[in-house]
Short mmCIF file of C-alpha atoms and ligand atoms in Angstrom, two decimals:
data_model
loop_
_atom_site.label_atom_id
_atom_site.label_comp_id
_atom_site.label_asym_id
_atom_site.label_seq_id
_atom_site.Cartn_x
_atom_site.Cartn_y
_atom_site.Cartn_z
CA UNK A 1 -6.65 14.54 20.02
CA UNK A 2 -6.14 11.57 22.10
CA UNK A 3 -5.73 7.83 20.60
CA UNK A 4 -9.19 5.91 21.05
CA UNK A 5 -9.86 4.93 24.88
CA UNK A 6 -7.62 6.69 26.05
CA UNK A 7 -7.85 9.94 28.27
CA UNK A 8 -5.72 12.70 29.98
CA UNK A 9 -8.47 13.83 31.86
CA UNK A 10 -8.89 10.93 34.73
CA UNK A 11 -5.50 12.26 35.98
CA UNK A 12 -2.04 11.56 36.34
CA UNK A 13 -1.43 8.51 33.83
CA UNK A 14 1.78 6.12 34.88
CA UNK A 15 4.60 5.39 32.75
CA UNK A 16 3.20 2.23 31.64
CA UNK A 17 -0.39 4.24 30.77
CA UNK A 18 1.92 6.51 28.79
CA UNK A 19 4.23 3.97 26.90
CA UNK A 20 0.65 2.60 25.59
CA UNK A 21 -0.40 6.18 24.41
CA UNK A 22 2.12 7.15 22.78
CA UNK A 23 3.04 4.15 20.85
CA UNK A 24 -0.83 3.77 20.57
CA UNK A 25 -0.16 7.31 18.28
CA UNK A 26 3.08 6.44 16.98
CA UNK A 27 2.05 3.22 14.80
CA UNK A 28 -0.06 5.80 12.66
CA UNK A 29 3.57 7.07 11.12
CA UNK A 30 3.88 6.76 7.47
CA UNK A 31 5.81 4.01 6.57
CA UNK A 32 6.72 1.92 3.24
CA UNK A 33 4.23 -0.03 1.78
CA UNK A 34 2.57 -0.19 5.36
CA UNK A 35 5.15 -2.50 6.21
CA UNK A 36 4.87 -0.76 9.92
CA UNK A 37 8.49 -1.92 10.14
CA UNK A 38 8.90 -1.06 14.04
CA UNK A 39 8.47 -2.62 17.82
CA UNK A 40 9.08 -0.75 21.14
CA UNK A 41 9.94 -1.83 24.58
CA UNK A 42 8.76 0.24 27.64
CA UNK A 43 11.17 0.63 30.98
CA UNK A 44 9.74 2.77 33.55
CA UNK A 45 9.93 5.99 32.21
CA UNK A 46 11.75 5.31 28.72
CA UNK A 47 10.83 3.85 25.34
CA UNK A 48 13.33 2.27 22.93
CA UNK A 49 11.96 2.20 19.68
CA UNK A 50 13.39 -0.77 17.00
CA UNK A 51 13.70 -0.95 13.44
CA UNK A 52 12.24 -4.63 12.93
CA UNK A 53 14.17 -6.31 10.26
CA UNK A 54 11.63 -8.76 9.58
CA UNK A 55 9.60 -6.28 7.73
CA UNK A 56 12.05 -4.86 5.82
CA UNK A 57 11.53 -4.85 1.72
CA UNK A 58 14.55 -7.33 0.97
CA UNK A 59 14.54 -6.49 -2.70
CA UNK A 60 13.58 -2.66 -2.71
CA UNK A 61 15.05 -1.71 0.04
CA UNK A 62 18.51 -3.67 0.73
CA UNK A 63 19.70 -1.15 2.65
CA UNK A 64 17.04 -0.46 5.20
CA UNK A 65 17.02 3.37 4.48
CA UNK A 66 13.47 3.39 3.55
CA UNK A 67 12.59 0.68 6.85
CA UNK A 68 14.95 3.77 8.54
CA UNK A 69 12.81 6.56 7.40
CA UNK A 70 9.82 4.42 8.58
CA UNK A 71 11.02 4.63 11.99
CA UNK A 72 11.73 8.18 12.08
CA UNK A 73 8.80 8.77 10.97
CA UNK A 74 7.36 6.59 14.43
CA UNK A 75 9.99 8.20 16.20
CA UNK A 76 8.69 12.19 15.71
CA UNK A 77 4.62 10.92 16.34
CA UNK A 78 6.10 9.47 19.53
CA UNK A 79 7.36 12.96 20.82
CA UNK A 80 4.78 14.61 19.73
CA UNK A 81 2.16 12.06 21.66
CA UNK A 82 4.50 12.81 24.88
CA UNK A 83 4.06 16.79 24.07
CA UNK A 84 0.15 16.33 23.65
CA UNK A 85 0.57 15.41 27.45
CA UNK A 86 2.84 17.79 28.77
CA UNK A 87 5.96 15.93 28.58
CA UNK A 88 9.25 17.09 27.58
CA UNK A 89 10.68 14.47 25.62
CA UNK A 90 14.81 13.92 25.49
CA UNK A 91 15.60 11.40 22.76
CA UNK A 92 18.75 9.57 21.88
CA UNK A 93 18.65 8.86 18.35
CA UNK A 94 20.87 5.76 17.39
CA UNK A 95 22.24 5.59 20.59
CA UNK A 96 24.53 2.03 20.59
CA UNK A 97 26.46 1.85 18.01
CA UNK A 98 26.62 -2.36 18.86
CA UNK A 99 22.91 -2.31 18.45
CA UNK A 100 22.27 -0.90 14.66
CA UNK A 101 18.48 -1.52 15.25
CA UNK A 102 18.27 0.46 18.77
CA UNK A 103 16.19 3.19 16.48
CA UNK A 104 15.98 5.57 19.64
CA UNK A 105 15.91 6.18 23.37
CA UNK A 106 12.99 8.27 24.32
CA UNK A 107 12.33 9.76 27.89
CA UNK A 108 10.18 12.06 29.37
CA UNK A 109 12.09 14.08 32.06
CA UNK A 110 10.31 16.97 32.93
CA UNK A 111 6.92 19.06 32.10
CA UNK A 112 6.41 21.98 30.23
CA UNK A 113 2.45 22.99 28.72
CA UNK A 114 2.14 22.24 25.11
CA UNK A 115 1.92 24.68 22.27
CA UNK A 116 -1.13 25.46 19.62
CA UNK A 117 0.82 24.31 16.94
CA UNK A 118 2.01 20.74 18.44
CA UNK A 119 -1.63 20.19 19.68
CA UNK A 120 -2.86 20.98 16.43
CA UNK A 121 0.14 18.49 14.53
CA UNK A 122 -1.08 16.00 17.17
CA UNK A 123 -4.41 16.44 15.94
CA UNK A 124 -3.92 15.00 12.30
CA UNK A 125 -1.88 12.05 13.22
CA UNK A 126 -4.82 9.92 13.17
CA UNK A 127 -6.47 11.60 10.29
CA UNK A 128 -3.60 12.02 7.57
CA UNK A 129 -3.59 9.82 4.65
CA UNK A 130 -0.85 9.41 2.02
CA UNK A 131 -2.85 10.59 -1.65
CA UNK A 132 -2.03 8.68 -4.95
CA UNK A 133 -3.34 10.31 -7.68
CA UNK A 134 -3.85 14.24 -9.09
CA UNK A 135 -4.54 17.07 -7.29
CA UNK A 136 -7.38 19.97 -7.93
CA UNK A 137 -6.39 23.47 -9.02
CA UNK A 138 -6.50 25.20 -6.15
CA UNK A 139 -3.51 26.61 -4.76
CA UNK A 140 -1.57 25.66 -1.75
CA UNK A 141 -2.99 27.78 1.50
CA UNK A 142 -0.37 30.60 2.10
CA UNK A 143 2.67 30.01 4.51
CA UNK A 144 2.37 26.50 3.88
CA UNK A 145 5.74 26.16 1.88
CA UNK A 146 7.43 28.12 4.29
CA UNK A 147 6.15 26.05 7.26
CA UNK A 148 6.96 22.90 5.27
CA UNK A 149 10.81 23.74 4.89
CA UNK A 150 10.58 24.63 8.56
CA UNK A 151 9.89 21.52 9.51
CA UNK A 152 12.74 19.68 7.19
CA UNK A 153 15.18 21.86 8.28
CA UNK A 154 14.60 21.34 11.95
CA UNK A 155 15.81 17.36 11.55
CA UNK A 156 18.85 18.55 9.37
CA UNK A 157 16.99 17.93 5.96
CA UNK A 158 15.99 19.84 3.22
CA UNK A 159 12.37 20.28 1.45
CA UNK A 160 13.62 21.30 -2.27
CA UNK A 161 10.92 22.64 -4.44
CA UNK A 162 11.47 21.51 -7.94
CA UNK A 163 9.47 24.37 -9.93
CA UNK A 164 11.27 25.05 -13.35
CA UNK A 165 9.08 22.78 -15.86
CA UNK A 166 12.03 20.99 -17.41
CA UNK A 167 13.00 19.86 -13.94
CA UNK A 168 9.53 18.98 -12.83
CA UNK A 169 9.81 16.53 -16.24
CA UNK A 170 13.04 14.94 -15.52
CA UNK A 171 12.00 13.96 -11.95
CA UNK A 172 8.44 12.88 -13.56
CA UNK A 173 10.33 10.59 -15.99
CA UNK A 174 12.74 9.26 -13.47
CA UNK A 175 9.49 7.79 -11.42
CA UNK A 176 7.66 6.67 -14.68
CA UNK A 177 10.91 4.86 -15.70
CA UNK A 178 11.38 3.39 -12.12
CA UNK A 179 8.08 2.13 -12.18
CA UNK A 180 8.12 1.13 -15.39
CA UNK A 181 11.01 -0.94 -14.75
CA UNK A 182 9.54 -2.12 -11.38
CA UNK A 183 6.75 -3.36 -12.99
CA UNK A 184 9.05 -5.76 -15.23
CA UNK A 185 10.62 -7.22 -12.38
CA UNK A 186 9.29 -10.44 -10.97
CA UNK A 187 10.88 -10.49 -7.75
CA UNK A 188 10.03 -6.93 -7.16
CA UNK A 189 6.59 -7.14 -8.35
CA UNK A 190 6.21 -10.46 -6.01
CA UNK A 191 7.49 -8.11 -3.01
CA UNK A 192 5.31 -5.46 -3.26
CA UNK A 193 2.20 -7.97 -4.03
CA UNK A 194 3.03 -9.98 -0.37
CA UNK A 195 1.99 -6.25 0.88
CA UNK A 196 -0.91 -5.34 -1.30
CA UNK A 197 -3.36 -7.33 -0.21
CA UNK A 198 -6.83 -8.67 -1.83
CA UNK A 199 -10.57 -6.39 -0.62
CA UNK A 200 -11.44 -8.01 2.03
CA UNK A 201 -8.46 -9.05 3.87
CA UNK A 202 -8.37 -9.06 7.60
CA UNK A 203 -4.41 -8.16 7.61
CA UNK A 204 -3.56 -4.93 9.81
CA UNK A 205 -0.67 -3.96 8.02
CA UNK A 206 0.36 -3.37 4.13
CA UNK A 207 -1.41 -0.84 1.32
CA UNK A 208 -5.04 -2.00 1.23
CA UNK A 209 -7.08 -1.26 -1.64
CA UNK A 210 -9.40 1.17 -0.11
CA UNK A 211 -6.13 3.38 0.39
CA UNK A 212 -5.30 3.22 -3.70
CA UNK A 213 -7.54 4.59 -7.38
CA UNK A 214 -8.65 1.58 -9.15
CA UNK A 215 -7.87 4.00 -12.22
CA UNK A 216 -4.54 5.57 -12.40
CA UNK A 217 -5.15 9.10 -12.10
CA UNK A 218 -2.59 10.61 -14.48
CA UNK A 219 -1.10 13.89 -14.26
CA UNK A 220 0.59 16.62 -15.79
CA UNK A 221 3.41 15.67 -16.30
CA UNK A 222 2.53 12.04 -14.99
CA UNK A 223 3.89 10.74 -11.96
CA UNK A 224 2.79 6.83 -12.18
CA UNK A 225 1.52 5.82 -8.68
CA UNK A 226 2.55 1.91 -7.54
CA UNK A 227 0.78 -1.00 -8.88
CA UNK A 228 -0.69 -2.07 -5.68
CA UNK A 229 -3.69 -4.16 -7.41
CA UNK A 230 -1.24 -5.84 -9.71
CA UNK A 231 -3.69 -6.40 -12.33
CA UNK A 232 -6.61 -6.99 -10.32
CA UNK A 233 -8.62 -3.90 -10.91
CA UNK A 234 -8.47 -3.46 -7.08
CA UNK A 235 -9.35 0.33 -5.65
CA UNK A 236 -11.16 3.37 -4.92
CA UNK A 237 -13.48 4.55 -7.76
CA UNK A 238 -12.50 7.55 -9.08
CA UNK A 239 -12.91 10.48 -6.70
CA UNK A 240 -13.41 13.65 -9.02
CA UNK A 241 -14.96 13.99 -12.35
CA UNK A 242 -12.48 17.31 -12.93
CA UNK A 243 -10.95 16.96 -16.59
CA UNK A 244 -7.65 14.81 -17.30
CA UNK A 245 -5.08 15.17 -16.50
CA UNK A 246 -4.81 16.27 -13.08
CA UNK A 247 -2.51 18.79 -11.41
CA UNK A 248 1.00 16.95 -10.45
CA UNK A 249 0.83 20.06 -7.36
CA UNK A 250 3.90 21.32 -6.05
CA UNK A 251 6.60 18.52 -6.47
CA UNK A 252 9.52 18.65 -3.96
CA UNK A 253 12.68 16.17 -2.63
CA UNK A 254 13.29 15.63 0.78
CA UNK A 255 17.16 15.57 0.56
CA UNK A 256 19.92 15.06 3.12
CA UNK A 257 23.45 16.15 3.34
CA UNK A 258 24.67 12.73 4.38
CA UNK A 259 23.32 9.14 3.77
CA UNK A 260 24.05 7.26 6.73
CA UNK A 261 21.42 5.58 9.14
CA UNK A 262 21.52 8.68 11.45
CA UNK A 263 20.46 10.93 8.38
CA UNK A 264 17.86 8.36 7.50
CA UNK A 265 16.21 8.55 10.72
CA UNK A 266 16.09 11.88 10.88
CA UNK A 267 14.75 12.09 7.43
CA UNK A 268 11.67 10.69 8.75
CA UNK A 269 11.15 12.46 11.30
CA UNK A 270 11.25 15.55 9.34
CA UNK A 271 8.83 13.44 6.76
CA UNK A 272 6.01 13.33 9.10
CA UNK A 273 6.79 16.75 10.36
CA UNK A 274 5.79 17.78 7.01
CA UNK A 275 3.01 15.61 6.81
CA UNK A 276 1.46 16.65 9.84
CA UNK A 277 2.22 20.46 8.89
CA UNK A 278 0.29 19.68 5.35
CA UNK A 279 -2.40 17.58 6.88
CA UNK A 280 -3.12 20.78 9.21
CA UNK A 281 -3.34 23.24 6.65
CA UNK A 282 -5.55 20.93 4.50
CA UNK A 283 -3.08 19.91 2.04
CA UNK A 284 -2.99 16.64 0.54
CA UNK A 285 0.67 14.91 -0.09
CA UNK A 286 1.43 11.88 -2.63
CA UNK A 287 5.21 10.32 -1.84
CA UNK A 288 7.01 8.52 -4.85
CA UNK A 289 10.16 6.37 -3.86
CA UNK A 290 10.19 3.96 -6.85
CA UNK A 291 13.64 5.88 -8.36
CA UNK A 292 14.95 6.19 -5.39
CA UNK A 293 15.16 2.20 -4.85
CA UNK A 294 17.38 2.36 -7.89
CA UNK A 295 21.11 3.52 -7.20
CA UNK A 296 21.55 4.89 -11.18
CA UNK A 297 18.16 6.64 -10.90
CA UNK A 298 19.04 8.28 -7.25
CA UNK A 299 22.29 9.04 -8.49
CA UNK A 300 20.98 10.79 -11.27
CA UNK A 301 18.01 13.07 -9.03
CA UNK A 302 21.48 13.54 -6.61
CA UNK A 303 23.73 15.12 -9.18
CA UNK A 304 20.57 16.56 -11.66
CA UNK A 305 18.51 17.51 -9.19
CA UNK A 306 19.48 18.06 -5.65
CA UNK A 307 22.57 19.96 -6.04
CA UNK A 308 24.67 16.96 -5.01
CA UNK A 309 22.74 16.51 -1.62
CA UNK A 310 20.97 12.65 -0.91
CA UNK A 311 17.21 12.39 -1.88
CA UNK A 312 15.37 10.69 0.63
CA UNK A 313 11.80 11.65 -0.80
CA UNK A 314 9.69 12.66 -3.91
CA UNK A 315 6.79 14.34 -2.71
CA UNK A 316 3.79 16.40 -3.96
CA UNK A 317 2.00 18.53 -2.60
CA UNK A 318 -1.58 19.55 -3.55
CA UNK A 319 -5.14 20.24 -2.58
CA UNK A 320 -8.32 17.79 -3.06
CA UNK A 321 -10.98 15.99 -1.47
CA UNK A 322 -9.34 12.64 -0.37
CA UNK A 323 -11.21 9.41 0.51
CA UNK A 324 -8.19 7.15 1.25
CA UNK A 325 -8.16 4.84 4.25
CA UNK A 326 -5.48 3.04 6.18
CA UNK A 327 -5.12 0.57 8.58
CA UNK A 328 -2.67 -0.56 11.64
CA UNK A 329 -1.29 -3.39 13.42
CA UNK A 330 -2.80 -2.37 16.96
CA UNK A 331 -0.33 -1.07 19.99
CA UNK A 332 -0.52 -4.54 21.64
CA UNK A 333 1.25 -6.14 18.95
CA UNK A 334 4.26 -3.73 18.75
CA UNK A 335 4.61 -2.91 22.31
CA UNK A 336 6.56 -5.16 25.09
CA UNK A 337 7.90 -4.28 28.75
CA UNK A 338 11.62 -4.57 28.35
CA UNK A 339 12.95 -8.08 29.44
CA UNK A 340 10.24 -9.86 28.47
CA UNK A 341 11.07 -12.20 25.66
CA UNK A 342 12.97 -10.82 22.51
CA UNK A 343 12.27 -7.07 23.87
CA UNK A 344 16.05 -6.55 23.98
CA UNK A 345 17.26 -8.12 21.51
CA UNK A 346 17.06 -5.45 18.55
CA UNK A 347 16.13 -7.85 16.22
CA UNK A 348 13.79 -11.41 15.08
C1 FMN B 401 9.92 5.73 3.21
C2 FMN B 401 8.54 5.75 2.62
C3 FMN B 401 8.37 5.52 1.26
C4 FMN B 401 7.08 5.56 0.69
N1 FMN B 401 6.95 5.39 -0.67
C5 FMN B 401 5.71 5.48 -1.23
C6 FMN B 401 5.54 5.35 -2.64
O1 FMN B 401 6.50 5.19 -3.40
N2 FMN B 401 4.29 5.43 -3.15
C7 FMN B 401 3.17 5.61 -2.33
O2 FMN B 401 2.06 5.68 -2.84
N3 FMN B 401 3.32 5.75 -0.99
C8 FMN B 401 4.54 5.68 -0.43
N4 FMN B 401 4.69 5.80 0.94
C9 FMN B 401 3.48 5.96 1.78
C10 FMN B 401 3.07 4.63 2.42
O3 FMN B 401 2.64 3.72 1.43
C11 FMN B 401 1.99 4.92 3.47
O4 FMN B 401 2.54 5.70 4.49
C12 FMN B 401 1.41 3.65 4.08
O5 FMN B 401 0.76 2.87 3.11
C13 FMN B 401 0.40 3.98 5.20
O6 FMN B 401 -0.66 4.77 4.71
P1 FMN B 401 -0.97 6.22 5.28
O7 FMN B 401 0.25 7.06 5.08
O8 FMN B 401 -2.15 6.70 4.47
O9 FMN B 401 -1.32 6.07 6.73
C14 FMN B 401 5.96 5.79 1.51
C15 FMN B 401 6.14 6.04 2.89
C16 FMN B 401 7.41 6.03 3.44
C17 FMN B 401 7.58 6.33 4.90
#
């Protein structure tokens, strides 16, 4: 697949044809409430891709790790736009440690042909859409699991399966209580609402409501999605008439061994490695960070849950028909020839 307007086929593109490609891909990442939290700056044949502090979730996310998983997340779609076209990519990931928002170097040295299986991640990047809500019965297609913790393992992160049913609980109750608590809090709730826009809205960025259920779909055991319509009654109408509750699917942490930036990034990356991987097999994936933006709750899935390792993710992983849509800031807006005004910089 190639990003709208855009073409391989008219011949040799130049670097400046390619920057816009790939970042043209790369804005479709995942990323926290939408918050899109990344710019990049193009020089010849090299991309630098920035974290962009002025989207980070101040109360949620103090740290940036989330606004860092974001970008890794941008950072893997943007190699694997420069694969779709042949290009080797070498990438420097944090690469000035006087520039803590310098997300990544990326050029594109040399050629080699693409394989199947990156032409066919490539494909989904477009079509991929993060599920809130239950899943159907089915079973995940075969290989799947094994494909998944491929792909986590590849960026130095781990896809744990949580299967025992008193485990599955505990990390069920740590997201209810987390959102729960979330839910309470004024500042928090006022965060999230600045991203959650009203139907109708002509914003580019944030969860809209055509990407949410209008009902919470609950599951067994329930896994409380955000409250993106705060109250509103905002959403999709409900998708399935299959009984209630729903199937939780397969519920899994993306953990790390450490917890610096470094691991962060690479967290993402391996995120939307596994997304992509899903997305191609058919299978549907709901993410759930709400206890993992509280250090007593995190603390508790680390020691409880992950053998001692850093979760980075709750995910779940299922099969249904989904009708979510999403929306993008568009490749103009996030993309600037280095030197031009506050390309270099790192920051707002
Ligand atoms: C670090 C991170 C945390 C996320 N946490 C949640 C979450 O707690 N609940 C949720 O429904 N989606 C979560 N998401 C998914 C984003 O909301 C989603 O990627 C964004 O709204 C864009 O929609 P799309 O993935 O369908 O393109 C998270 C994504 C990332 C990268």
């Amino acid at each position: 697949m190639l990003p709208e307007g855009e073409s391989a086929s008219t011949g040799p593109l130049t670097a400046e044809e390619i920057a816009r490609y790939v970042v043209t891909a790369a804005v479709w990442a995942p990323s926290v409430h939408n918050t899109q939290p990344w710019r990049f700056t193009a020089d010849g044949q090299q991309i630098s891709l920035y974290a962009d502090p002025g989207r980070q979730l101040r109360v949620a996310d103090p740290d940036g790790r989330e606004m860092m998983i974001s970008c890794g997340a941008a950072l893997f779609t943007a190699r694997l736009a420069l694969r779709s076209l042949d290009l080797v990519p070498e990438t420097c990931v944090l690469p000035d440690p006087g520039q803590p928002l310098l997300v990544a170097r990326v050029s594109w040295p040399r050629r080699a042909a693409r394989t199947e299986f990156e032409q066919q991640l490539f494909g989904q990047v477009r079509q991929r859409r993060t599920h809130r809500g239950g899943f159907d019965p089915a079973p995940l297609p075969g290989g799947l699991l094994a494909g998944l913790r491929e792909g986590a393992a590849r960026y130095g992160a781990t896809l744990r399966i949580i299967a025992d049913d008193g485990r599955r609980a505990m990390l069920a109750a740590a997201v209810a209580e987390a959102e729960r608590a979330q839910r309470a809090d004024s500042e928090r709730a006022a965060e999230l609402a600045r991203w959650a826009a009203a139907p109708g809205s002509a914003r580019s960025d944030g969860v809209p409501p055509q990407s949410y259920p209008a009902r919470a779909e609950h599951t067994s055991p329930d896994f409380p999605g955000r409250d993106y319509a705060h109250g509103h009654g905002w959403g999709l109408p409900p998708l399935s008439t299959a009984p209630w509750p729903r199937s939780a699917g397969i519920v899994a942490l993306l953990t790390t061994t450490g917890d610096r930036p470094a691991n962060w990034v690479n967290a993402g990356q391996g995120l939307q490695q596994i997304l992509l991987i899903a997305a191609a097999f058919g299978a549907a994936v709901a993410l759930h960070t709400q206890p993992l933006e509280s250090a007593r709750l995190r603390e508790s899935i680390r020691t409880r849950l992950a053998d001692g390792a850093y979760p980075q993710l709750v995910l779940r992983f299922g099969t249904v028909i989904q009708a979510e849509a999403s929306i993008r800031r568009p490749p103009d807006d996030v993309l600037s020839a280095s030197g031009s005004d506050d390309s270099d910089t790192g920051g707002r």
